[in-house]
PDB file of C-alpha atoms in Angstrom:
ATOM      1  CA  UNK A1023       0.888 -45.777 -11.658  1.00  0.00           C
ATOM      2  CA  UNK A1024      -0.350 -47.663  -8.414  1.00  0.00           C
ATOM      3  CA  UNK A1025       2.816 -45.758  -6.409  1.00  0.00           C
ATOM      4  CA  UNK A1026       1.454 -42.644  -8.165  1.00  0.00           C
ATOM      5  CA  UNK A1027      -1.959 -43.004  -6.978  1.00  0.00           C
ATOM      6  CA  UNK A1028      -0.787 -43.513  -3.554  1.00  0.00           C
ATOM      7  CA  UNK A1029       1.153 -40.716  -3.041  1.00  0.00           C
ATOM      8  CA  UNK A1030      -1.622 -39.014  -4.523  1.00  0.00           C
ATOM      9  CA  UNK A1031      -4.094 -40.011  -1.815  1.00  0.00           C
ATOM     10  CA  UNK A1032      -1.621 -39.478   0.593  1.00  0.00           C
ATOM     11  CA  UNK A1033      -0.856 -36.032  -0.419  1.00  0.00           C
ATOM     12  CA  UNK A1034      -4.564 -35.782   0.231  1.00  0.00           C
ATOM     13  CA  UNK A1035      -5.152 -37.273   3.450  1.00  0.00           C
ATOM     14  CA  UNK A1036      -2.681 -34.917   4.555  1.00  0.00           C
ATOM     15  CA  UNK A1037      -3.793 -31.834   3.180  1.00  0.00           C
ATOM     16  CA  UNK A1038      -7.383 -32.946   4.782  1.00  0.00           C
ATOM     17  CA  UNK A1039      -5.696 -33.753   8.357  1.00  0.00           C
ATOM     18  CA  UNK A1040      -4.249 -30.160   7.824  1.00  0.00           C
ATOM     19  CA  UNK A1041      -7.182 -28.266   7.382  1.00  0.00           C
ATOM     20  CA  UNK A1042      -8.349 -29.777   9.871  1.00  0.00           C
ATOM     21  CA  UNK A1043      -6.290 -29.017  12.804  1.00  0.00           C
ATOM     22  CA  UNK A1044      -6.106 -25.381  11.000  1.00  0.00           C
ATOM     23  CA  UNK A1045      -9.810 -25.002  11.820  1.00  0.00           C
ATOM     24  CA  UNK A1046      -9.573 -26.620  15.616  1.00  0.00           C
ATOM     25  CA  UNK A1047      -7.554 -23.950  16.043  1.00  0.00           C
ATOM     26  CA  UNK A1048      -9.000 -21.210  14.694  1.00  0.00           C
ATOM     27  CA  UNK A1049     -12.556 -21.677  16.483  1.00  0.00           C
ATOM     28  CA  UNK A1050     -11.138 -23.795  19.579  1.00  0.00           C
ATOM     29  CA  UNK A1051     -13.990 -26.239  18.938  1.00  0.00           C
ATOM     30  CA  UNK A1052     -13.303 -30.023  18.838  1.00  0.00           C
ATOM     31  CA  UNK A1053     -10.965 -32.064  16.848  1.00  0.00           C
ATOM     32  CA  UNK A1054     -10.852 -35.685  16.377  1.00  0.00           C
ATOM     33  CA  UNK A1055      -7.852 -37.139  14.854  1.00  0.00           C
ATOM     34  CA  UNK A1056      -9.391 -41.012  14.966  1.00  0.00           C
ATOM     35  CA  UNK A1057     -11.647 -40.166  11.811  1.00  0.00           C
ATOM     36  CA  UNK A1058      -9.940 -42.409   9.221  1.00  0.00           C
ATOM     37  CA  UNK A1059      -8.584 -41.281   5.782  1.00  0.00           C
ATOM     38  CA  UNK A1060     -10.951 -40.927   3.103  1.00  0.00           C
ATOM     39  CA  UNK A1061     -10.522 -41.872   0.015  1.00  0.00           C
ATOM     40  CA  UNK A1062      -9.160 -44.887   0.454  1.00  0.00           C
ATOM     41  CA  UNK A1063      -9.985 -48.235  -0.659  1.00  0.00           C
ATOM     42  CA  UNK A1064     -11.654 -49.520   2.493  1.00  0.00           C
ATOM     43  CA  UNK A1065     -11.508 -49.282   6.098  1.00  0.00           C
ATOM     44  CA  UNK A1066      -8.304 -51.033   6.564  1.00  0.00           C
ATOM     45  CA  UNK A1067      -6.672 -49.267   3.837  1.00  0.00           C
ATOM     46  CA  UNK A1068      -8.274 -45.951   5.307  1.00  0.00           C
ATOM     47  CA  UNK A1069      -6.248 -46.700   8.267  1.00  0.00           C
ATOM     48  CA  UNK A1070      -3.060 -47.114   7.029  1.00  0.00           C
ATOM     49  CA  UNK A1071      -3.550 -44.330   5.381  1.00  0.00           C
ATOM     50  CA  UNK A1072      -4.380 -42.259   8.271  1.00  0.00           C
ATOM     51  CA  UNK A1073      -1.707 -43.210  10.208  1.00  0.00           C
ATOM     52  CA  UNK A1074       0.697 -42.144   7.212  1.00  0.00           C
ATOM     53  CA  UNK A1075      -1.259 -38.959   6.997  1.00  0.00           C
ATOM     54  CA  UNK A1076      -0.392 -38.806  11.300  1.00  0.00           C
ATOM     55  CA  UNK A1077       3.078 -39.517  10.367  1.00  0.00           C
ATOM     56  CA  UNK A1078       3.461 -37.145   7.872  1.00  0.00           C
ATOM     57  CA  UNK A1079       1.855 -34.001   9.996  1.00  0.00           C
ATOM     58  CA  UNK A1080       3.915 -35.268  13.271  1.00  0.00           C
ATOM     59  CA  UNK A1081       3.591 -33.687  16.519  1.00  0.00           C
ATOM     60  CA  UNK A1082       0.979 -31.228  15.195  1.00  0.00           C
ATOM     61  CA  UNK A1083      -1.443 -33.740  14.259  1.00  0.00           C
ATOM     62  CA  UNK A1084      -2.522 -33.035  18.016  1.00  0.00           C
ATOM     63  CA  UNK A1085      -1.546 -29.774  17.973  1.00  0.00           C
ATOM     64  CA  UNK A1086      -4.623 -28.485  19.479  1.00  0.00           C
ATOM     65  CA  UNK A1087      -4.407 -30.212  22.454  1.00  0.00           C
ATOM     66  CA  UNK A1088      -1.208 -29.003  23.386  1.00  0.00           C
ATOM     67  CA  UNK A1089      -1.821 -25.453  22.474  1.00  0.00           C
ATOM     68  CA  UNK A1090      -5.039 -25.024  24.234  1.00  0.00           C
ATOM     69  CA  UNK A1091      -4.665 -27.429  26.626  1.00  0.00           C
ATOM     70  CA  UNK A1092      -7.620 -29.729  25.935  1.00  0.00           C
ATOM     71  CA  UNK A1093      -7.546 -32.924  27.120  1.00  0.00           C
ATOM     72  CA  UNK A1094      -7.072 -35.551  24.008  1.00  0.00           C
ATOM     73  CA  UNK A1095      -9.161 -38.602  23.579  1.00  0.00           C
ATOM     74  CA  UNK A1096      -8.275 -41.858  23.957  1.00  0.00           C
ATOM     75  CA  UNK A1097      -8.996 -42.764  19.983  1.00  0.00           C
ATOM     76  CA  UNK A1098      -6.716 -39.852  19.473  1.00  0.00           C
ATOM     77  CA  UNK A1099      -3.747 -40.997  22.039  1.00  0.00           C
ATOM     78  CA  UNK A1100      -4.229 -44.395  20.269  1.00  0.00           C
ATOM     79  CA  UNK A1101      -4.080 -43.335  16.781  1.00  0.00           C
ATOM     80  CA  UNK A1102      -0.868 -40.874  17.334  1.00  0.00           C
ATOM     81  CA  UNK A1103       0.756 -44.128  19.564  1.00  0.00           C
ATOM     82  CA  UNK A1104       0.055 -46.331  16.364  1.00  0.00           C
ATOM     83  CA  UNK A1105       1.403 -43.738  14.077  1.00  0.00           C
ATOM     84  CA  UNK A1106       4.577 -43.641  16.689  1.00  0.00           C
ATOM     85  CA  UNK A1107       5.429 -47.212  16.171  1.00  0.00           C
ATOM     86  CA  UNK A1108       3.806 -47.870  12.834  1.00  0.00           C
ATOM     87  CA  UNK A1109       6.688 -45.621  11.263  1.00  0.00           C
ATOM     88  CA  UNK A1110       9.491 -45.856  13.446  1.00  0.00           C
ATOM     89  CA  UNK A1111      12.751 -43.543  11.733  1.00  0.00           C
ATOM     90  CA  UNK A1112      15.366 -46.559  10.030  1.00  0.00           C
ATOM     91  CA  UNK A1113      18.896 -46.085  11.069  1.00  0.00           C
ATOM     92  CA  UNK A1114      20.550 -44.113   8.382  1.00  0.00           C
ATOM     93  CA  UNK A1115      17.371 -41.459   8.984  1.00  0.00           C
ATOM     94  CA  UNK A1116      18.185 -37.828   8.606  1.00  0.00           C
ATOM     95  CA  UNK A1117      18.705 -35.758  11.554  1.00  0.00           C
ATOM     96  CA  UNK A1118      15.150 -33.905  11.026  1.00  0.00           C
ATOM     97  CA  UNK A1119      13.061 -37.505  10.433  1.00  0.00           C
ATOM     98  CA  UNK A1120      14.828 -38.710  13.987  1.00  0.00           C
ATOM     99  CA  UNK A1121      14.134 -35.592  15.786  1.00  0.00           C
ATOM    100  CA  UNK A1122      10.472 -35.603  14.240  1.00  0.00           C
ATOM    101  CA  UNK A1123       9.693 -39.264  15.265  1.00  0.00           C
ATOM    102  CA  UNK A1124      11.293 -37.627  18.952  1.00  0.00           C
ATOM    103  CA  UNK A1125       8.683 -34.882  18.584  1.00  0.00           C
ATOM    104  CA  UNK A1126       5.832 -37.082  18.493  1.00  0.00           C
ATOM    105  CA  UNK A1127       6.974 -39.170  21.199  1.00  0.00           C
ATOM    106  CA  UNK A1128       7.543 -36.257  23.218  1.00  0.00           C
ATOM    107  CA  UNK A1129       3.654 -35.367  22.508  1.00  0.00           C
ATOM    108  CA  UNK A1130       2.714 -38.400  23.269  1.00  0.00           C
ATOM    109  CA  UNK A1131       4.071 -38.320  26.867  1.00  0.00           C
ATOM    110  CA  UNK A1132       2.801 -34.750  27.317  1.00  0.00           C
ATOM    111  CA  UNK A1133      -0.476 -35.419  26.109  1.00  0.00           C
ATOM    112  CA  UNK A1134      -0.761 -38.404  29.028  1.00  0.00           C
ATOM    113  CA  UNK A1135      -0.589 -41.472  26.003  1.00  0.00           C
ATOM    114  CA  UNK A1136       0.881 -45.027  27.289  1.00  0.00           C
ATOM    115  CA  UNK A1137       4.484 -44.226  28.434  1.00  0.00           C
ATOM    116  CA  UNK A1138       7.283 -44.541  26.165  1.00  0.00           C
ATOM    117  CA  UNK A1139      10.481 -45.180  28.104  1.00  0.00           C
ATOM    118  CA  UNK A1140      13.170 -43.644  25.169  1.00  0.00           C
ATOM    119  CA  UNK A1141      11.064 -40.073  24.794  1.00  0.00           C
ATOM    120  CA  UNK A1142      13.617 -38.713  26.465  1.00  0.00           C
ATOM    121  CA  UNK A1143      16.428 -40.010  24.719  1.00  0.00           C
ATOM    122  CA  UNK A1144      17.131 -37.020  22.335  1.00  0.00           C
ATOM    123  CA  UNK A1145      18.922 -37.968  18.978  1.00  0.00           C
ATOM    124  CA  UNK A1146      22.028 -35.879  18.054  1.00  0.00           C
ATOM    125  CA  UNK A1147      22.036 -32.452  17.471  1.00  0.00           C
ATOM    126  CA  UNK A1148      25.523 -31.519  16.431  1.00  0.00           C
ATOM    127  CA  UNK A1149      24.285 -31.206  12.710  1.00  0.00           C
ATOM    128  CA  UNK A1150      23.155 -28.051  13.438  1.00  0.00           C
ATOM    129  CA  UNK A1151      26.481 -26.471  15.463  1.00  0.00           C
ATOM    130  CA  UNK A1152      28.296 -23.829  13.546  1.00  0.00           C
ATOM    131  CA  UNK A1153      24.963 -24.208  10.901  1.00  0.00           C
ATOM    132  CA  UNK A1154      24.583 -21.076   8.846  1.00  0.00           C
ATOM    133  CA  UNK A1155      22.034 -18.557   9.339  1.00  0.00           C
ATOM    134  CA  UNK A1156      20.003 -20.068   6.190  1.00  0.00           C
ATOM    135  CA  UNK A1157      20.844 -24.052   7.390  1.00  0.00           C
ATOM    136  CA  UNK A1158      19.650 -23.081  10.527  1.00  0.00           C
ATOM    137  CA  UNK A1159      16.138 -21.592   9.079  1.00  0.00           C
ATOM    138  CA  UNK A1160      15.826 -24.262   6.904  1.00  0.00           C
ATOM    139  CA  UNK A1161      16.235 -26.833   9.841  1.00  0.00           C
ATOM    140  CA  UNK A1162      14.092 -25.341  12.247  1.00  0.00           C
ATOM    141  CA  UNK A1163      11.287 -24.903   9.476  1.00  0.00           C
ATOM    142  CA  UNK A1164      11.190 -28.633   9.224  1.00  0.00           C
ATOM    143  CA  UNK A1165      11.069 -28.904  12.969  1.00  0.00           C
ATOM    144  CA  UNK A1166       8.800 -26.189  13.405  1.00  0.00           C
ATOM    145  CA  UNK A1167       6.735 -28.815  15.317  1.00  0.00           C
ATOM    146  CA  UNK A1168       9.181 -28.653  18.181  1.00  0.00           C
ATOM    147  CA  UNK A1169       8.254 -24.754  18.820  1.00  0.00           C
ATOM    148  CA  UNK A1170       5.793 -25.559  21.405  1.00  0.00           C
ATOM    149  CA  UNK A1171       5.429 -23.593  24.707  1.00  0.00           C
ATOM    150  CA  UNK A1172       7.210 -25.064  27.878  1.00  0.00           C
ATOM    151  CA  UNK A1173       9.758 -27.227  25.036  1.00  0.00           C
ATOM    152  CA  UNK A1174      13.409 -27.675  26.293  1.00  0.00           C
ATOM    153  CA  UNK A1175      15.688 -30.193  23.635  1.00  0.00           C
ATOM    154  CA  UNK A1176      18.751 -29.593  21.864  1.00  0.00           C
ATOM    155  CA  UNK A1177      16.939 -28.188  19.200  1.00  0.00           C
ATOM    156  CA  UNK A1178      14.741 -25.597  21.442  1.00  0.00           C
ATOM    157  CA  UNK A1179      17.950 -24.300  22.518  1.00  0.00           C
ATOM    158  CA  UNK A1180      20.272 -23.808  19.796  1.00  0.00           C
ATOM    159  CA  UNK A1181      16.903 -21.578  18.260  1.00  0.00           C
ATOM    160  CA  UNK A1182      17.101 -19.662  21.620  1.00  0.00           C
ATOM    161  CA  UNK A1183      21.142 -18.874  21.480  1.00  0.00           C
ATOM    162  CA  UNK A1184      20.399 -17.612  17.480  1.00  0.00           C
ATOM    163  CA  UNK A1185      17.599 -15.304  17.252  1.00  0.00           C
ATOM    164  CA  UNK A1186      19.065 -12.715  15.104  1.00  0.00           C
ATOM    165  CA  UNK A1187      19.677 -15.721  12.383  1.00  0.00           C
ATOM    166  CA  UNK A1188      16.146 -17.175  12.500  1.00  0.00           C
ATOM    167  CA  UNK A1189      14.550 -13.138  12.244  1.00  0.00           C
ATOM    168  CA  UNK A1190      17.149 -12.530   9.255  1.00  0.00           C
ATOM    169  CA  UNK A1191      15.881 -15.944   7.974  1.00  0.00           C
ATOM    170  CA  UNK A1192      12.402 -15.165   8.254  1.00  0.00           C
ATOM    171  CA  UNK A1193      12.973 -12.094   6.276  1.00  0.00           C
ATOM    172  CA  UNK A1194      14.982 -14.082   3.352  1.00  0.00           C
ATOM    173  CA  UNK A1195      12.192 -17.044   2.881  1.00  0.00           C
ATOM    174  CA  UNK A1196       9.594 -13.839   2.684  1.00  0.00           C
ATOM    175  CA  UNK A1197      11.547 -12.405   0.162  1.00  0.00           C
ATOM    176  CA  UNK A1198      12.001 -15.404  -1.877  1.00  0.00           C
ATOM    177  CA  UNK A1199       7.964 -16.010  -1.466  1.00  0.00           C
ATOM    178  CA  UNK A1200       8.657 -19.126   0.632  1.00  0.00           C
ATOM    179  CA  UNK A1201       5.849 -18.960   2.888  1.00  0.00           C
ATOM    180  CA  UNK A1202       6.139 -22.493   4.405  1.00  0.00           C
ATOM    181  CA  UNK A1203       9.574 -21.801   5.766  1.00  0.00           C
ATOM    182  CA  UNK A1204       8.757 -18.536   6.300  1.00  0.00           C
ATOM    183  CA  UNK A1205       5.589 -19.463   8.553  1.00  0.00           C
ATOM    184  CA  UNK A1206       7.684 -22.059  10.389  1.00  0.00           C
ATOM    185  CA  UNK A1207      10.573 -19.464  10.882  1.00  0.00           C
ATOM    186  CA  UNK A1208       8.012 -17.190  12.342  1.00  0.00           C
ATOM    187  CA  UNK A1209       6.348 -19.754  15.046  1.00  0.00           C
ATOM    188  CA  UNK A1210      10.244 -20.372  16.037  1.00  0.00           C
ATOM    189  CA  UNK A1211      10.785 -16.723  16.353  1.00  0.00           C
ATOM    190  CA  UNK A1212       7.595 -16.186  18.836  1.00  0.00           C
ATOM    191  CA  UNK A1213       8.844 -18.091  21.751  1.00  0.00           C
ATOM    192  CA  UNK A1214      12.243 -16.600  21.272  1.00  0.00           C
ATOM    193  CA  UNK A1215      13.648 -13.763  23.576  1.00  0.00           C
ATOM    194  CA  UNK A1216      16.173 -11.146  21.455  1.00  0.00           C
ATOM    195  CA  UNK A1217      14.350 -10.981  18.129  1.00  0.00           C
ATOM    196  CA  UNK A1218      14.933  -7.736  16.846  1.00  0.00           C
ATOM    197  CA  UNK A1219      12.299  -4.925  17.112  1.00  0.00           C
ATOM    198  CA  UNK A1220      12.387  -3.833  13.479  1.00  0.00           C
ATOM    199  CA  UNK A1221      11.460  -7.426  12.550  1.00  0.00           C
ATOM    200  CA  UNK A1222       7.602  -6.263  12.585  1.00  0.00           C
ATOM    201  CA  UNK A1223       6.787 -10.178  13.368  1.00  0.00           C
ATOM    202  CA  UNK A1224       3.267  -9.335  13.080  1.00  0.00           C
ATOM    203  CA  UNK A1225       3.090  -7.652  10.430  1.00  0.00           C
ATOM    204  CA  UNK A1226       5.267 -10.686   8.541  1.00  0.00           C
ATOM    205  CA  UNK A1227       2.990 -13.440   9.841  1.00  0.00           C
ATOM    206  CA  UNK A1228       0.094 -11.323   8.396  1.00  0.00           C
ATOM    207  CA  UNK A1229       1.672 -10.623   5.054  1.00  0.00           C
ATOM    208  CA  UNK A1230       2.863 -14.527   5.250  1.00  0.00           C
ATOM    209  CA  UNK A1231      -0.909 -15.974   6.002  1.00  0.00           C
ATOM    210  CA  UNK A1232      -2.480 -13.438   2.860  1.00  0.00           C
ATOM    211  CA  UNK A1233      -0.120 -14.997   0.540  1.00  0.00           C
ATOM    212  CA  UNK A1234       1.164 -18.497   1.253  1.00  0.00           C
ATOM    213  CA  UNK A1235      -2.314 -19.224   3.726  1.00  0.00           C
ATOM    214  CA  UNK A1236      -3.866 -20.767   1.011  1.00  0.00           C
ATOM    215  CA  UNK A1237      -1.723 -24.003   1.810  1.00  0.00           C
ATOM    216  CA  UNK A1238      -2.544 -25.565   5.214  1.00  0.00           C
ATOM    217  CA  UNK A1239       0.757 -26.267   5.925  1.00  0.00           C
ATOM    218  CA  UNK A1240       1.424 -22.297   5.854  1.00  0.00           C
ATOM    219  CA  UNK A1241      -1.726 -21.473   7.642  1.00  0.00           C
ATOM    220  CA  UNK A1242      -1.051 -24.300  10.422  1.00  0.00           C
ATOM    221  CA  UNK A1243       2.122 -22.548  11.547  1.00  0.00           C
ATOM    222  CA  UNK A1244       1.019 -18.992  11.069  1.00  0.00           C
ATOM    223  CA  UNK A1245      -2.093 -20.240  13.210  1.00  0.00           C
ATOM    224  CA  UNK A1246       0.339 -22.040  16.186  1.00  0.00           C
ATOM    225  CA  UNK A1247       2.475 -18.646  16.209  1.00  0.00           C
ATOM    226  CA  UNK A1248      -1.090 -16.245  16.446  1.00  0.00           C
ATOM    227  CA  UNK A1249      -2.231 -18.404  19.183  1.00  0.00           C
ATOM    228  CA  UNK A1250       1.437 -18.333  21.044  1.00  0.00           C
ATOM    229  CA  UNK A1251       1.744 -14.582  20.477  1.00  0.00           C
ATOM    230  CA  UNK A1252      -1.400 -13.335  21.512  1.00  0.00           C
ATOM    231  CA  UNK A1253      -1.315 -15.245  24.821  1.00  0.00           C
ATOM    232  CA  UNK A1254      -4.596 -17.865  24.311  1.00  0.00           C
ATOM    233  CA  UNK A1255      -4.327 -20.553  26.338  1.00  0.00           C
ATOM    234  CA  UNK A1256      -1.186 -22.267  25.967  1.00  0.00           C
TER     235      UNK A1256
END
């Protein structure tokens, strides 16, 4: 029951952290991510659980930042440094839990946080060579936090060689009413040259946002790819 509880309040502090960044980016105003999780049994446990909230969201818990080029706060830098090394990825991680630990490292540096000598020390990315067209969607979904302006990994580039399998992707999570994957899919498939014209990627992201928008996590990535396409500051 205790376990239960806490995945329960972490389920929340994330969907909180969420909404959050969904509004910084919607009105460009403010965001703080060094507010502490509510909810939580005290101010150390409120911690904790903020940094597993952090850990959770990844690179996008400072998403703002980097999108609209606002300079982060030093609370912030600390609090995504903490969540860096509070949670490092064990060994036998999968491929996506390295390359998202990588991903917030990489944010870390970019957003001018204390220097971490291994951010450039990519993990492997041969899980995803000779991936099919639905792997590949699937993968990049999870690592939609990667699809950043300016990005150049492993990952970046085996999304810019397959286009055509991300936009037919796209189209197959819409159809099966899988907006998160579809919403990561499309924030992949606006910083990619080739994408077919008779995708209507605009018209997806909107019909995406109306449905699935109702969960942060789909209105997050529809919001990163509206701010990408329609050339805000980025």
């Amino acid at each position: 029951m205790e376990q239960s509880g806490t995945s329960t309040r972490l389920a929340d502090a994330v969907q909180g952290l969420t909404s959050e960044l969904v509004s910084a980016l919607r009105s460009g105003g403010p965001f703080g991510l060094a507010a502490g999780a509510p909810g939580a049994d005290g101010p150390e446990a409120a911690d904790r659980l903020a940094l597993a909230a952090v850990r959770v969201v990844g690179a996008d818990a400072v998403l703002p930042s980097v999108l609209r080029r606002t300079p982060a706060g030093p609370d912030d830098l600390a609090v995504l440094s903490a969540a860096v090394h509070a949670y490092p990825p064990p060994s036998d991680a999968s491929p996506t839990s390295a390359w998202s630990h990588w991903a917030m490292r990489r944010a870390l540096s970019r957003l001018g946080g204390a220097p971490d000598a291994t951010h450039d020390a990519e993990p492997g990315a041969a899980w995803l060579d000779g991936a099919t067209w639905q792997s590949l969607t699937h993968q990049l979904a999870v690592l939609a936090p990667l699809a950043v302006p300016g990005e150049d990994c492993a990952v970046t580039r085996v999304a810019r060689e397959r286009p055509a399998d991300v936009a037919r992707g796209f189209v197959r999570a819409v159809r099966r009413r899988d907006w998160l994957q579809a919403a990561g899919a499309g924030r992949w498939l606006v910083l990619l040259d080739g994408v077919p014209d008779t995708l209507g990627l605009e018209a997806g992201l909107a019909f995406v946002a109306q449905l699935g928008g109702a969960d942060p996590r789909v209105a997050l990535q529809v919001e990163a790819a509206r701010l990408m396409r329609t050339g805000a500051p980025v």
